[in-house]
Amino acid sequence: MPLIRDSLIELIREGIHQAQAANVLPDFEPPDFVVEHPKQATHGDYATNVALQSARLARMAPRAIAQAIVEHMPLADYIGRVEIAGAGFINITLAPEWVAQQVETIQAAGATWGNLDIGTGQKAQVEFVSANPTGPLHIGRTWGAVLGDTIANLLEAVGYKVTREYYFNNAGRQMQILGKSVRARYMELIGKPATFPEDGYQGEYIWEIARTIVQEQGDAWANEGWRPFKERAEAWLFEDIRNTLARLGIHFDVWFNEHDLYTSGAIERTVQALRERGYAYDKDGAVWFRATAFGAEKDRVLIKSTGEPTYRLPDIAYHVNKLERGFDRIVNIFGADHKDEYPDVIAGVRALGYDADRIQVVIHQFINLVRGGRQVRMSTRRANYVTLDDLLDAVTITHPESGVTIPGKDPVRFMLLTRSPDSPMNFDLDLVAQQTPENPVYYVQYAHARICSILRKAEEEGWHPTGPDGWETSDTTILTHPAEQALIKKMLELPEVVENAVQKLSPHQLSFYAMDLASTFHTFYRDCRVLSSDPGEKDRTRARLKLVGASRIVLARVLGLMGMTAPERM
RNA sequence: GCCCCCGUAGCUCAAAGGAUAGAGCGCCUGACUUCGAAUCAGUAGGUUGCAGGUUCGAGUCCUGCCGGGGGCACCA
């Protein structure tokens, strides 16, 4: 079934056509118009500004246009009332009987509720995190991690076959410094003279890696250069990064290694192809990319006069590789520091004749770490950062009474998903430390736990979902109470929220929807007693249990899309 | 100097060019003998950084300015 919103747009377009055919409206091309959920409940469930948008084209008063559209648009079974209001808005209210019946639809869809057929049969790839293995993941990386994983979840929900990919640079100078840093600590541990590199990594983890090597090798590496230390450190850090990401609920399908682009010859082929097409040339001993051919201010160096490629070359080769793997849609999650870089990559891909429109980039701003009211600048090199592991430890809470533990990924993911990626974020460590149960994260989860509690209680009292008289088979058309209707309508919005979030690559809409849904459920809970021992209320109890069951499905689904747990008790 | 993002309630943040700018936290008031009070109902809190412009209509689009962040490499 198409989205109600899209279906309404069709009906309205048809209304315009019919009115034009009847000469009630003059001929004009219907403008782009929106069908949205009005802020005010008295304005119905959906509203459109089509008449206002058409006023100039039709040379008529908006209200008169609205009148003509309303009189000529076909009705559907889900439409209850159509009204003209204000300056010329058309307000549409859903039919209560139809709404009530939709509980059945949601129950039948189960865990697939909210899924759409946008990318069915297509392959998508999301590249995110992609931090170089020079240290543990810090808080600054967390936003990209959560954004990428949630966008991947959303793409899966709309039908794409999704590959989650982590690209890491293990060929550059930073890795060499890492190796030298570890080597220096190692030498110190086995009592050999060593000088720590001036620009070395100062974190405690360098000592840990060195101690690991001492355990494994004793002093056998005393005469080794930095290379084996770099190899061992890289492996150690990857283990660490992988574990940290797993705690966030993130699992990658592909760990793409920059080094492979060299060994496979992809780098060489990329330069060659650019040369052949006239987009690469030699100057001052370096190889340049003709970025100006694609609107850039100046050309960029691909290979330095020292013979080393700049980051641009492997990045272009990598994206060519992605496209050759046949992805229909490629999403990159970058921090704001890469904002001016990716146009070069896109240009490079385009220069080689590939369809760069398949590539989308989500840029997120930086996390501004605040402690004691002051900004903390993060730097891996100077070991001035808060690790994601430490953060996850700090926000994992166990409720003293129930003994239920809510993993740290829940508040972390939720918090990051209440921000638009465009908006810079202040992350106050003092506030994180004094986590309270009043956090909206727990508000949403509490609604789910409360639902589970009702269903448990129902079970105890003999109300079963299946079997003879099971509530899953109940007739829900009696659910006409305003709180029941409001709850069902809110659940019906999920597919639209998913569609919006995918289209705008803005997963933060999920968290606001989740809070809204939880709130609507809590209001229903207050107004509508579910379990009744009155024999005359049997049908109502069964129908409401079906509604509660559907609410659980939708809440769990949203939490799942956000990568959070849906606790049955807390 | 040039380019990009941001500026909305005390704080953290939402808001397809639409109707009276919304949540959460915090403040204040009330509600547990009843399916979970991690809840609910209510109060207070705003010149959407400033000044112009476009539009029937601007937090949203355009111009200028102020403030914060990011970039402007033969670093990644």
PDB file of N, CA, C and O in Angstrom, chain A residues 22 30 158 163 165 248 313 325 356 457 485 522 531 548:
ATOM      1  N   ALA A  22     -14.293  20.196 -15.887  1.00  0.00           N
ATOM      2  CA  ALA A  22     -15.657  20.727 -15.720  1.00  0.00           C
ATOM      3  C   ALA A  22     -15.687  22.248 -15.856  1.00  0.00           C
ATOM      4  O   ALA A  22     -16.707  22.881 -15.574  1.00  0.00           O
ATOM      5  N   PRO A  30      -0.630  21.851 -12.240  1.00  0.00           N
ATOM      6  CA  PRO A  30      -0.661  21.850 -10.779  1.00  0.00           C
ATOM      7  C   PRO A  30       0.752  22.051 -10.217  1.00  0.00           C
ATOM      8  O   PRO A  30       1.697  21.425 -10.693  1.00  0.00           O
ATOM      9  N   VAL A 158      13.896   0.069   3.754  1.00  0.00           N
ATOM     10  CA  VAL A 158      13.202   0.412   2.517  1.00  0.00           C
ATOM     11  C   VAL A 158      13.628  -0.495   1.370  1.00  0.00           C
ATOM     12  O   VAL A 158      13.365  -0.194   0.209  1.00  0.00           O
ATOM     13  N   THR A 163      25.543  -2.926   2.520  1.00  0.00           N
ATOM     14  CA  THR A 163      26.877  -3.280   2.987  1.00  0.00           C
ATOM     15  C   THR A 163      27.399  -2.156   3.867  1.00  0.00           C
ATOM     16  O   THR A 163      27.457  -1.006   3.450  1.00  0.00           O
ATOM     17  N   GLU A 165      30.492  -0.531   5.579  1.00  0.00           N
ATOM     18  CA  GLU A 165      31.910  -0.619   5.258  1.00  0.00           C
ATOM     19  C   GLU A 165      32.759   0.402   6.005  1.00  0.00           C
ATOM     20  O   GLU A 165      32.373   1.555   6.165  1.00  0.00           O
ATOM     21  N   LEU A 248      28.500  -0.538  20.727  1.00  0.00           N
ATOM     22  CA  LEU A 248      27.531   0.443  20.208  1.00  0.00           C
ATOM     23  C   LEU A 248      26.479  -0.254  19.344  1.00  0.00           C
ATOM     24  O   LEU A 248      25.576   0.384  18.830  1.00  0.00           O
ATOM     25  N   LEU A 313      44.189  10.566  -4.331  1.00  0.00           N
ATOM     26  CA  LEU A 313      44.306   9.492  -5.315  1.00  0.00           C
ATOM     27  C   LEU A 313      43.698   8.177  -4.817  1.00  0.00           C
ATOM     28  O   LEU A 313      42.829   7.616  -5.487  1.00  0.00           O
ATOM     29  N   ARG A 325      31.886  -2.332  -7.840  1.00  0.00           N
ATOM     30  CA  ARG A 325      31.253  -3.438  -7.124  1.00  0.00           C
ATOM     31  C   ARG A 325      29.735  -3.430  -7.330  1.00  0.00           C
ATOM     32  O   ARG A 325      29.026  -4.257  -6.769  1.00  0.00           O
ATOM     33  N   ALA A 356      28.458   9.541 -10.848  1.00  0.00           N
ATOM     34  CA  ALA A 356      28.707  10.023  -9.496  1.00  0.00           C
ATOM     35  C   ALA A 356      27.425  10.361  -8.744  1.00  0.00           C
ATOM     36  O   ALA A 356      27.443  10.573  -7.535  1.00  0.00           O
ATOM     37  N   LYS A 457       0.517  -9.365  32.400  1.00  0.00           N
ATOM     38  CA  LYS A 457      -0.609  -9.380  33.328  1.00  0.00           C
ATOM     39  C   LYS A 457      -1.836 -10.010  32.658  1.00  0.00           C
ATOM     40  O   LYS A 457      -2.562 -10.796  33.262  1.00  0.00           O
ATOM     41  N   GLN A 485      -7.839   6.251  18.925  1.00  0.00           N
ATOM     42  CA  GLN A 485      -7.665   6.739  17.554  1.00  0.00           C
ATOM     43  C   GLN A 485      -6.317   7.457  17.392  1.00  0.00           C
ATOM     44  O   GLN A 485      -5.621   7.262  16.413  1.00  0.00           O
ATOM     45  N   HIS A 522       1.248   6.649  26.436  1.00  0.00           N
ATOM     46  CA  HIS A 522       1.031   6.929  27.858  1.00  0.00           C
ATOM     47  C   HIS A 522      -0.314   7.609  28.082  1.00  0.00           C
ATOM     48  O   HIS A 522      -0.995   7.349  29.076  1.00  0.00           O
ATOM     49  N   LEU A 531      -7.372  -3.952  30.731  1.00  0.00           N
ATOM     50  CA  LEU A 531      -7.882  -5.215  31.272  1.00  0.00           C
ATOM     51  C   LEU A 531      -9.118  -4.977  32.128  1.00  0.00           C
ATOM     52  O   LEU A 531      -9.110  -4.169  33.049  1.00  0.00           O
ATOM     53  N   VAL A 548      -2.681  -2.776  22.066  1.00  0.00           N
ATOM     54  CA  VAL A 548      -1.456  -2.733  22.873  1.00  0.00           C
ATOM     55  C   VAL A 548      -0.367  -3.579  22.210  1.00  0.00           C
ATOM     56  O   VAL A 548       0.801  -3.182  22.149  1.00  0.00           O
TER      57      VAL A 548
END
